[in-house]
Coordinates of C-alpha atoms in Angstrom, one line a residue:
Chain A
X3 CA 47.9 136.2 -64.4
X4 CA 51.1 135.6 -63.6
X5 CA 52.2 135.6 -59.6
X6 CA 54.8 137.7 -61.7
X7 CA 51.7 140.9 -60.9
X8 CA 51.8 141.1 -57.2
X9 CA 53.4 143.8 -55.5
X10 CA 55.6 147.2 -56.1
X11 CA 58.0 144.5 -58.3
X12 CA 57.0 140.7 -57.3
X13 CA 61.6 137.9 -57.4
X14 CA 58.5 135.5 -59.0
X15 CA 55.8 134.4 -61.2
X16 CA 55.9 130.9 -61.7
X17 CA 54.2 129.3 -58.7
X18 CA 50.8 127.1 -57.2
X19 CA 49.6 129.4 -56.1
X20 CA 49.1 132.3 -58.3
X21 CA 46.1 132.4 -57.5
X22 CA 45.8 134.9 -55.1
X23 CA 46.9 137.4 -57.1
X24 CA 43.2 136.6 -59.7
X25 CA 42.0 137.1 -56.5
X26 CA 43.0 140.1 -55.2
X27 CA 42.3 141.6 -58.5
X28 CA 38.7 140.1 -57.5
X29 CA 38.6 142.5 -54.3
X30 CA 39.8 138.9 -51.8
X31 CA 42.9 138.7 -49.7
X32 CA 43.0 134.8 -48.9
X33 CA 44.4 132.4 -47.3
X34 CA 44.7 129.3 -47.7
X35 CA 43.0 125.9 -46.3
X36 CA 44.8 122.2 -46.0
X37 CA 41.2 119.9 -46.7
X38 CA 43.5 117.2 -44.9
X39 CA 44.0 119.1 -41.7
X40 CA 42.7 122.2 -41.5
X41 CA 45.2 124.5 -40.9
X42 CA 44.9 127.8 -42.6
X43 CA 48.1 129.4 -43.8
X44 CA 48.9 132.4 -44.1
X45 CA 51.3 133.5 -47.0
X46 CA 49.3 130.9 -48.7
X47 CA 51.4 127.1 -49.5
X48 CA 50.4 125.1 -51.8
X49 CA 51.3 122.1 -49.1
X50 CA 50.6 121.9 -46.1
X51 CA 54.2 121.3 -44.2
X52 CA 52.5 118.8 -40.7
X53 CA 50.2 116.1 -42.6
X54 CA 52.3 116.3 -46.0
X55 CA 49.3 117.1 -47.7
X56 CA 48.6 119.4 -50.8
X57 CA 45.1 119.5 -51.5
X58 CA 44.2 123.2 -50.0
X59 CA 41.0 125.5 -50.6
X60 CA 41.2 129.3 -50.7
X61 CA 39.7 130.7 -47.4
X62 CA 38.9 134.9 -47.3
X63 CA 40.9 136.4 -44.2
X64 CA 39.2 138.0 -41.7
X65 CA 37.6 141.0 -42.1
X66 CA 40.1 143.4 -39.2
X67 CA 42.9 142.3 -38.1
X68 CA 44.8 144.2 -35.2
X69 CA 48.7 145.8 -36.3
X70 CA 51.4 143.9 -34.4
X71 CA 54.6 145.9 -35.2
X72 CA 55.1 148.6 -38.2
X73 CA 58.5 151.2 -39.6
X74 CA 58.0 153.6 -41.6
X75 CA 60.4 153.2 -44.4
X76 CA 62.4 156.3 -45.6
X77 CA 65.2 155.0 -47.6
X78 CA 64.7 152.0 -49.8
X79 CA 66.3 149.2 -51.8
X80 CA 66.4 149.2 -55.2
X81 CA 63.8 149.9 -57.3
X82 CA 61.2 150.9 -54.6
X83 CA 62.9 154.5 -54.5
X84 CA 59.7 156.0 -55.9
X85 CA 57.3 155.5 -53.2
X86 CA 60.0 156.4 -49.8
X87 CA 58.0 157.2 -47.5
X88 CA 56.3 154.1 -46.9
X89 CA 55.1 152.0 -43.9
X90 CA 55.6 147.7 -43.4
X91 CA 52.8 146.9 -41.1
X92 CA 52.8 142.6 -40.0
X93 CA 49.4 142.6 -39.3
X94 CA 47.8 140.0 -37.0
X95 CA 44.2 138.8 -37.3
X96 CA 43.6 135.6 -35.0
X97 CA 44.4 132.1 -37.3
X98 CA 46.9 134.2 -39.3
X99 CA 49.3 137.3 -39.8
X100 CA 49.9 139.0 -43.1
X101 CA 53.0 141.0 -43.7
X102 CA 52.4 144.4 -45.8
X103 CA 52.1 148.3 -46.1
X104 CA 50.1 150.4 -44.3
X105 CA 49.2 153.2 -46.3
X106 CA 51.1 156.1 -46.5
X107 CA 48.0 158.2 -45.2
X108 CA 48.4 158.0 -41.6
X109 CA 50.4 159.4 -40.2
X110 CA 54.1 158.0 -38.3
X111 CA 52.6 159.5 -35.0
X112 CA 49.2 158.0 -34.8
X113 CA 50.3 154.3 -35.4
X114 CA 49.7 152.4 -32.1
X115 CA 50.6 149.2 -31.7
X116 CA 47.5 147.5 -31.6
X117 CA 45.1 149.4 -33.6
X118 CA 42.4 147.8 -35.8
X119 CA 43.2 148.2 -40.0
X120 CA 41.7 146.4 -43.1
X121 CA 43.0 145.3 -46.0
X122 CA 42.2 146.6 -49.3
X123 CA 43.5 145.5 -52.7
X124 CA 44.8 148.7 -54.2
X125 CA 45.3 148.6 -58.1
X126 CA 48.9 150.2 -58.8
X127 CA 48.9 152.5 -62.8
X128 CA 51.4 150.0 -63.5
X129 CA 49.1 146.5 -63.1
X130 CA 50.7 145.7 -60.2
X131 CA 48.3 145.0 -58.2
X132 CA 49.4 144.9 -54.2
X133 CA 47.2 145.6 -51.1
X134 CA 47.6 147.8 -47.9
X135 CA 45.7 148.0 -45.0
X136 CA 44.3 151.4 -43.4
X137 CA 42.9 152.0 -40.0
X138 CA 39.3 151.1 -39.6
X139 CA 38.1 153.7 -38.7
X140 CA 38.4 155.4 -42.5
X141 CA 36.6 152.1 -44.2
X142 CA 34.4 154.5 -46.0
X143 CA 34.0 153.4 -48.9
Chain B
X24 CA 82.8 120.7 -19.7
X25 CA 84.6 119.0 -23.9
X26 CA 87.5 119.8 -24.1
X27 CA 87.6 117.7 -27.3
X28 CA 88.3 120.8 -30.1
X29 CA 90.4 123.8 -29.4
X30 CA 90.8 127.1 -32.2
X31 CA 94.8 127.4 -32.5
X32 CA 94.6 130.4 -34.8
X33 CA 92.9 133.3 -35.4
X34 CA 93.0 136.1 -38.3
X35 CA 91.4 138.7 -39.5
X36 CA 92.4 141.5 -42.3
X37 CA 91.2 145.3 -41.0
X38 CA 88.3 146.0 -41.8
X39 CA 87.5 148.6 -44.6
X40 CA 84.7 151.4 -47.1
X41 CA 86.5 149.9 -50.1
X42 CA 89.3 147.5 -49.6
X43 CA 92.2 147.5 -52.1
X44 CA 93.1 144.3 -54.0
X45 CA 91.0 141.8 -54.8
X46 CA 88.8 139.2 -52.6
X47 CA 91.6 136.3 -52.8
X48 CA 93.8 139.1 -51.5
X49 CA 92.0 139.8 -48.8
X50 CA 91.2 137.4 -47.0
X51 CA 95.1 135.7 -47.6
X52 CA 95.7 138.4 -45.5
X53 CA 93.8 137.1 -42.4
X54 CA 94.9 133.6 -43.7
X55 CA 98.8 133.9 -43.2
X56 CA 97.5 135.9 -39.6
X57 CA 95.6 133.2 -38.9
X58 CA 98.7 130.4 -40.7
X59 CA 101.3 132.3 -38.5
X60 CA 99.6 132.0 -35.2
X61 CA 98.5 128.5 -34.6
X62 CA 102.9 128.0 -35.9
X63 CA 101.4 125.9 -38.4
X64 CA 101.9 125.7 -41.9
X65 CA 98.7 125.3 -44.1
X66 CA 99.7 121.8 -45.8
X67 CA 99.0 120.7 -41.6
X68 CA 95.5 121.6 -42.5
X69 CA 94.1 118.8 -44.2
X70 CA 90.4 120.9 -44.9
X71 CA 89.0 124.6 -45.0
X72 CA 85.5 125.1 -45.5
X73 CA 84.6 128.7 -47.2
X74 CA 81.5 130.9 -45.2
X75 CA 80.0 134.1 -47.9
X76 CA 77.0 135.4 -49.0
X77 CA 76.7 134.5 -52.7
X78 CA 75.2 137.4 -53.7
X79 CA 77.1 139.4 -52.9
X80 CA 79.7 137.5 -54.4
X81 CA 81.2 137.1 -58.9
X82 CA 83.5 135.2 -57.8
X83 CA 81.4 131.7 -58.6
X84 CA 81.8 128.9 -56.0
X85 CA 84.9 131.1 -54.4
X86 CA 85.7 127.9 -52.8
X87 CA 87.7 126.8 -55.8
X88 CA 89.5 129.4 -55.7
X89 CA 89.6 130.8 -52.7
X90 CA 91.5 126.7 -51.7
X91 CA 94.1 127.6 -54.6
X92 CA 95.4 130.9 -53.8
X93 CA 96.0 129.8 -50.6
X94 CA 98.1 127.4 -51.4
X95 CA 95.1 124.4 -50.3
X96 CA 94.7 122.0 -52.3
X97 CA 94.1 119.1 -52.9
X98 CA 92.0 118.6 -49.7
X99 CA 89.2 119.3 -49.1
X100 CA 87.2 122.4 -49.4
X101 CA 83.3 124.0 -49.5
X102 CA 81.4 127.4 -49.1
X103 CA 79.1 127.1 -46.2
X104 CA 76.7 130.0 -46.2
X105 CA 74.2 130.9 -43.5
X106 CA 73.6 134.6 -44.7
X107 CA 75.3 136.9 -41.7
X108 CA 75.6 133.5 -39.6
X109 CA 78.1 131.6 -42.1
X110 CA 80.9 132.1 -40.7
X111 CA 79.4 130.4 -37.6
X112 CA 77.9 127.5 -38.9
X113 CA 81.5 127.0 -40.5
X114 CA 82.4 126.6 -37.1
X115 CA 79.7 124.3 -36.1
X116 CA 80.8 121.7 -38.3
X117 CA 84.3 122.4 -38.2
X118 CA 83.7 121.7 -34.9
X119 CA 82.0 118.4 -36.3
X120 CA 84.6 117.3 -39.1
X121 CA 86.6 117.4 -36.0
X122 CA 84.9 115.9 -33.4
X123 CA 84.2 112.6 -36.2
X124 CA 87.4 112.1 -36.7
X125 CA 87.4 113.2 -40.5
X126 CA 90.1 114.7 -40.0
X127 CA 92.7 116.6 -37.7
X128 CA 93.1 120.6 -38.6
X129 CA 90.7 122.6 -40.6
X130 CA 90.4 126.2 -41.6
X131 CA 87.4 128.3 -41.2
X132 CA 87.6 131.2 -43.7
X133 CA 85.2 134.0 -44.2
X134 CA 85.3 136.9 -46.4
X135 CA 82.9 139.7 -48.1
X136 CA 84.1 142.5 -50.1
X137 CA 80.6 144.7 -50.0
X138 CA 81.6 147.4 -51.8
X139 CA 81.5 146.1 -55.6
X140 CA 78.0 146.9 -55.0
X141 CA 76.1 150.0 -54.1
X142 CA 74.3 150.4 -51.1
X143 CA 71.6 150.6 -52.4
X144 CA 72.0 147.0 -54.7
X145 CA 73.3 145.5 -51.7
X146 CA 70.4 146.5 -49.2
X147 CA 67.6 145.0 -52.0
X148 CA 70.0 141.5 -52.3
X149 CA 69.6 141.4 -47.5
X150 CA 66.2 142.4 -48.6
X151 CA 66.2 139.3 -50.7
X152 CA 67.2 137.8 -47.5
X153 CA 63.9 137.0 -46.8
X154 CA 60.8 136.1 -48.0
X155 CA 61.3 136.6 -51.6
X156 CA 57.7 136.3 -52.7
X157 CA 55.1 137.2 -49.7
X158 CA 57.5 140.1 -48.1
X159 CA 60.4 141.5 -50.5
X160 CA 57.5 143.0 -52.8
X161 CA 57.0 145.4 -50.9
X162 CA 60.2 146.6 -50.4
X163 CA 62.0 145.5 -47.3
X164 CA 65.5 144.9 -46.4
X165 CA 66.7 144.3 -42.5
X166 CA 67.1 147.1 -41.0
X167 CA 62.9 147.9 -41.5
X168 CA 62.8 143.8 -40.5
X169 CA 65.3 145.8 -36.8
X170 CA 62.3 148.1 -36.7
X171 CA 59.4 145.8 -36.7
X172 CA 61.8 144.6 -33.5
X173 CA 62.5 147.8 -31.7
X174 CA 59.0 149.0 -32.1
X175 CA 58.0 146.3 -30.6
X176 CA 60.8 146.1 -27.8
X177 CA 59.7 150.1 -26.8
X178 CA 56.1 149.3 -26.8
X179 CA 55.5 146.7 -24.5
X180 CA 58.5 148.0 -22.4
X181 CA 59.8 151.7 -22.7
X182 CA 63.1 151.5 -24.1
X183 CA 63.5 153.9 -25.7
X184 CA 65.2 155.6 -28.7
X185 CA 68.2 157.0 -25.7
X186 CA 68.8 153.7 -25.4
X187 CA 69.4 152.5 -28.6
X188 CA 71.6 155.3 -28.6
X189 CA 74.0 154.6 -25.6
X190 CA 74.6 150.5 -27.3
X191 CA 75.7 153.0 -30.0
X192 CA 78.0 155.5 -29.0
X193 CA 79.8 151.7 -26.4
X194 CA 80.4 150.2 -30.0
X195 CA 82.3 153.5 -31.3
X196 CA 83.8 153.9 -28.0
X197 CA 85.6 150.6 -28.5
X198 CA 85.8 151.1 -32.3
X199 CA 88.0 154.1 -31.7
X200 CA 90.8 151.8 -30.1
X201 CA 90.6 148.8 -32.0
X202 CA 93.5 149.2 -35.6
X203 CA 90.9 146.5 -37.8
X204 CA 87.8 148.4 -37.2
X205 CA 86.0 150.3 -40.3
X206 CA 84.7 153.7 -37.9
X207 CA 86.6 155.5 -35.4
X208 CA 85.1 158.2 -34.5
X209 CA 83.9 158.1 -31.1
X210 CA 80.2 158.9 -31.1
X211 CA 77.3 161.3 -28.6
X212 CA 74.8 160.5 -28.3
X213 CA 73.6 163.3 -29.3
X214 CA 74.5 162.7 -32.7
X215 CA 73.1 159.7 -33.0
X216 CA 69.9 161.2 -31.6
X217 CA 70.0 163.9 -34.3
X218 CA 70.9 161.4 -37.6
X219 CA 68.2 160.9 -40.5
X220 CA 65.6 158.2 -39.8
X221 CA 66.7 154.9 -42.4
X222 CA 63.5 153.2 -40.9
X223 CA 61.5 154.4 -37.7
X224 CA 63.0 154.2 -34.7
X225 CA 66.8 153.1 -36.3
X226 CA 68.6 156.0 -37.3
X227 CA 71.6 155.9 -39.3
X228 CA 73.5 154.8 -36.3
X229 CA 71.9 152.3 -35.4
X230 CA 72.8 150.7 -37.9
X231 CA 75.5 148.9 -38.7
X232 CA 78.0 149.7 -41.1
X233 CA 79.1 147.7 -44.6
X234 CA 82.9 146.8 -44.7
X235 CA 84.9 144.4 -47.5
X236 CA 86.9 142.6 -44.6
X237 CA 88.5 138.5 -44.4
X238 CA 88.6 135.8 -41.1
X239 CA 90.5 133.1 -40.5
X240 CA 90.6 130.6 -37.9
X241 CA 92.7 127.3 -37.6
X242 CA 90.6 124.6 -35.5
X243 CA 92.3 120.7 -33.8
X244 CA 91.5 118.3 -33.0
X245 CA 93.0 118.3 -29.0
X246 CA 96.2 116.2 -29.4
X247 CA 97.2 118.2 -32.0
X248 CA 95.7 121.6 -30.8
X249 CA 98.4 120.8 -27.6
X250 CA 101.2 119.6 -29.7
X251 CA 100.6 122.9 -31.8
X252 CA 99.9 125.6 -29.4
X253 CA 100.8 126.6 -25.4
X254 CA 96.9 128.4 -25.7
X255 CA 94.5 127.1 -27.4
X256 CA 90.9 128.1 -26.8
X257 CA 88.6 125.4 -26.3
X258 CA 85.0 125.2 -27.7
X259 CA 82.9 124.6 -25.0
X260 CA 79.5 124.6 -26.0
X261 CA 77.2 125.1 -30.0
X262 CA 74.5 125.9 -30.1
X263 CA 72.6 125.9 -33.5
X264 CA 69.0 127.1 -34.3
X265 CA 66.7 128.1 -37.0
X266 CA 63.3 130.3 -37.4
X267 CA 60.5 131.1 -40.1
X268 CA 62.0 133.3 -42.2
X269 CA 58.5 135.2 -43.0
X270 CA 57.8 137.4 -40.5
X271 CA 53.8 136.6 -39.5
X272 CA 56.0 132.7 -38.4
X273 CA 57.5 134.5 -35.8
X274 CA 55.4 134.2 -32.3
X275 CA 57.2 137.3 -30.7
X276 CA 59.7 140.5 -32.4
X277 CA 60.9 141.0 -28.7
X278 CA 63.4 138.6 -28.9
X279 CA 64.9 136.0 -31.1
X280 CA 63.9 132.4 -30.4
X281 CA 66.6 131.3 -32.6
X282 CA 68.9 133.3 -29.7
X283 CA 67.2 132.3 -26.7
X284 CA 66.8 128.2 -28.2
X285 CA 70.8 128.1 -29.4
X286 CA 71.6 129.8 -25.8
X287 CA 70.2 127.4 -23.6
X288 CA 72.1 124.0 -25.7
X289 CA 75.3 126.1 -26.1
X290 CA 74.6 126.7 -22.2
X291 CA 73.5 123.1 -21.7
X292 CA 76.9 121.9 -23.9
X293 CA 79.4 123.3 -21.4
X294 CA 77.4 123.2 -18.5
X295 CA 77.8 126.7 -17.3
X296 CA 75.4 129.9 -17.0
X297 CA 74.8 132.9 -18.5
X298 CA 76.6 134.4 -15.6
X299 CA 79.9 132.5 -15.9
X300 CA 80.2 134.3 -18.6
X301 CA 83.7 137.3 -18.5
X302 CA 82.8 138.9 -22.6
X303 CA 80.6 138.7 -25.3
X304 CA 80.9 139.0 -28.7
X305 CA 77.0 139.2 -30.2
X306 CA 75.9 140.3 -33.5
X307 CA 74.9 143.9 -33.2
X308 CA 73.9 144.6 -36.7
X309 CA 71.3 147.0 -35.6
X310 CA 71.0 148.9 -32.2
X311 CA 68.3 146.8 -31.0
X312 CA 70.0 143.4 -32.0
X313 CA 72.2 144.0 -29.2
X314 CA 69.7 145.1 -26.7
X315 CA 67.3 141.9 -27.4
X316 CA 70.5 139.3 -27.9
X317 CA 71.5 141.1 -23.6
X318 CA 68.3 139.6 -22.6
X319 CA 68.0 136.3 -25.5
X320 CA 71.5 135.0 -23.5
X321 CA 70.5 134.9 -20.4
X322 CA 72.9 138.7 -19.4
X323 CA 68.8 140.1 -18.8
X324 CA 65.6 139.7 -17.6
X325 CA 63.4 140.1 -20.9
X326 CA 63.2 144.1 -21.3
X327 CA 65.3 144.5 -18.3
X328 CA 68.8 144.4 -21.0
X329 CA 67.7 148.0 -21.4
X330 CA 69.0 148.5 -17.7
X331 CA 73.0 147.5 -18.6
X332 CA 73.6 149.7 -21.5
X333 CA 71.8 152.6 -18.7
X334 CA 75.0 152.0 -15.7
X335 CA 76.8 151.3 -18.4
X336 CA 77.3 147.2 -16.9
X337 CA 78.1 146.0 -20.3
X338 CA 81.2 148.3 -20.5
X339 CA 85.2 146.9 -19.7
X340 CA 85.2 147.2 -15.7
X341 CA 81.1 145.8 -16.4
X342 CA 79.3 143.1 -15.6
X343 CA 78.8 141.9 -18.6
X344 CA 81.3 143.3 -21.1
X345 CA 80.3 143.3 -24.8
X346 CA 81.3 144.1 -27.9
X347 CA 84.0 145.5 -26.8
X348 CA 86.0 145.7 -29.8
X349 CA 83.2 148.0 -31.4
X350 CA 81.0 144.5 -33.5
X351 CA 79.4 144.9 -35.7
X352 CA 78.6 148.5 -35.6
X353 CA 82.1 150.9 -35.8
X354 CA 84.1 147.6 -36.2
X355 CA 81.9 147.2 -39.8
X356 CA 80.0 143.8 -40.8
X357 CA 81.1 142.3 -44.3
X358 CA 79.2 138.7 -44.6
X359 CA 80.7 136.3 -44.5
X360 CA 83.7 137.4 -42.6
X361 CA 81.9 138.6 -39.4
X362 CA 81.7 135.5 -37.9
X363 CA 85.0 134.3 -37.4
X364 CA 86.1 138.0 -36.4
X365 CA 84.7 137.5 -33.4
X366 CA 85.3 134.1 -32.6
X367 CA 88.5 136.5 -32.9
X368 CA 87.5 139.0 -30.6
X369 CA 87.2 136.1 -28.2
X370 CA 90.0 134.1 -28.7
X371 CA 91.8 136.9 -27.9
X372 CA 90.5 137.9 -25.2
X373 CA 90.6 134.6 -22.8
X374 CA 94.1 134.5 -23.8
X375 CA 94.6 138.0 -22.9
X376 CA 95.9 139.3 -26.2
X377 CA 93.5 142.2 -26.6
X378 CA 96.1 145.1 -25.7
X379 CA 93.6 147.9 -25.1
X380 CA 90.1 146.4 -25.0
X381 CA 91.5 143.5 -22.6
X382 CA 88.8 142.1 -19.9
X383 CA 91.3 141.7 -17.1
X384 CA 90.9 137.9 -16.6
X385 CA 88.6 136.4 -18.9
X386 CA 88.4 132.8 -18.9
X387 CA 85.0 131.9 -20.6
X388 CA 83.6 133.7 -24.1
X389 CA 80.3 134.1 -25.5
X390 CA 79.6 134.5 -29.3
X391 CA 76.2 135.0 -30.9
X392 CA 76.3 135.4 -34.5
X393 CA 72.5 135.9 -36.1
X394 CA 71.6 135.4 -40.2
X395 CA 69.5 137.2 -41.3
X396 CA 66.5 138.5 -39.6
X397 CA 66.8 135.9 -37.0
X398 CA 66.2 133.1 -39.8
X399 CA 69.4 131.4 -37.9
X400 CA 71.1 132.0 -35.2
X401 CA 74.2 130.5 -33.8
X402 CA 76.6 130.8 -29.5
X403 CA 79.1 129.4 -29.4
X404 CA 80.7 129.0 -25.3
X405 CA 84.8 129.7 -25.4
X406 CA 86.5 129.1 -22.6
X407 CA 91.3 128.4 -22.2

């Protein structure tokens, strides 16, 4: 599967880390870890800028993280109009931070910086695949 | 305090929603004004830097075309791009070309004709001024990223939507008296607070207006500056920094690390401190960006920028007047032209030629220009 499947609209088809999308389809959200120096990267990278190594392994990101910031978007850039309003979020998982969307089902008034969130995989009707964050309390599935 | 490179001429087209001519003609307006202001002719210019964000341009490689239209062949020319910080990156490169002795006089030309594409297209292109693999697929755009900074600032420091509205009210007051500004209406706090939400908590008037426009600066070495100009404005300090494009790599979101680093370099080079600055132009693409700039530039302690605007200290007559030409918010933000326009404002201030926007007795001015969401920052300190 190519990287063009990632997100509502991908701008990149070819990348050495396209396996991220295959793993997403398996229900895993992964970072990469440098086999030489042990640094963990999200977004996943094929190359380590610290030790210049290019031997990476996939590691699952932690189950839960804390909301670092968010915004509810009411005016979309071209190509995203059908999704508004949607909530963008940055979530801190300790070793890594992950940028994405918070489930639109979460009311803006209930969103608090620092709240516990869990990432889930989301397959869209058009075949695109992504992840989004949901509050930990709602993780019944 | 170095006095090796000066700005001897400044020019700017009126910023407008839709310029009724071509890019080359718009650039010519700013260029002709700057060359006349410098008291030189185009053949005195040894090189030109053309600053523009190419995703908005239909013309490929605009430096060639601009140099031709401005009569700057066969001198060297090239395009320089740092998104919204392109113009001040042009100043940095021109400074180094002159200091290196390669050229005596260099023109820094900036432009953008934003009206050639729709607002949604423009937001999509700006969104691609962030990480296209890992951020843009979620539907990102500039207001959203700055909104995420505002959320953190609000949560950590109890900054409010009213504080941001006060910043826009100030911008609108000065935009109304700047005949080169695109937005000439005065706004009230109530109007700002009742406007539609773009990306929470930022509302319509928290966002700068896209505009068409051009700017031009003429830089010269000390000998040529003293010969050509009775009032050269000297570049006393320069600072520049970069940060990760993807927000996941940022250490904090309640300020911009790039500005803190660039400001430290510029103050050190100039041998000056924040309290020496008499007038500043900061990159207020969004109201929260101006508030963070107060703190990142050292005009206020972290978290206390709101007190400056609540007390009116960033108006003319206050402790540190900021963006008294209307800023990007009201003057408008034609990407490649913005940095040059900010520098022009400070040059006019230091020459005592800012008209109704004049800060009395201004001797030291500062420009802060950001590219993308805190990806690039340039800080320039200017003096008489």
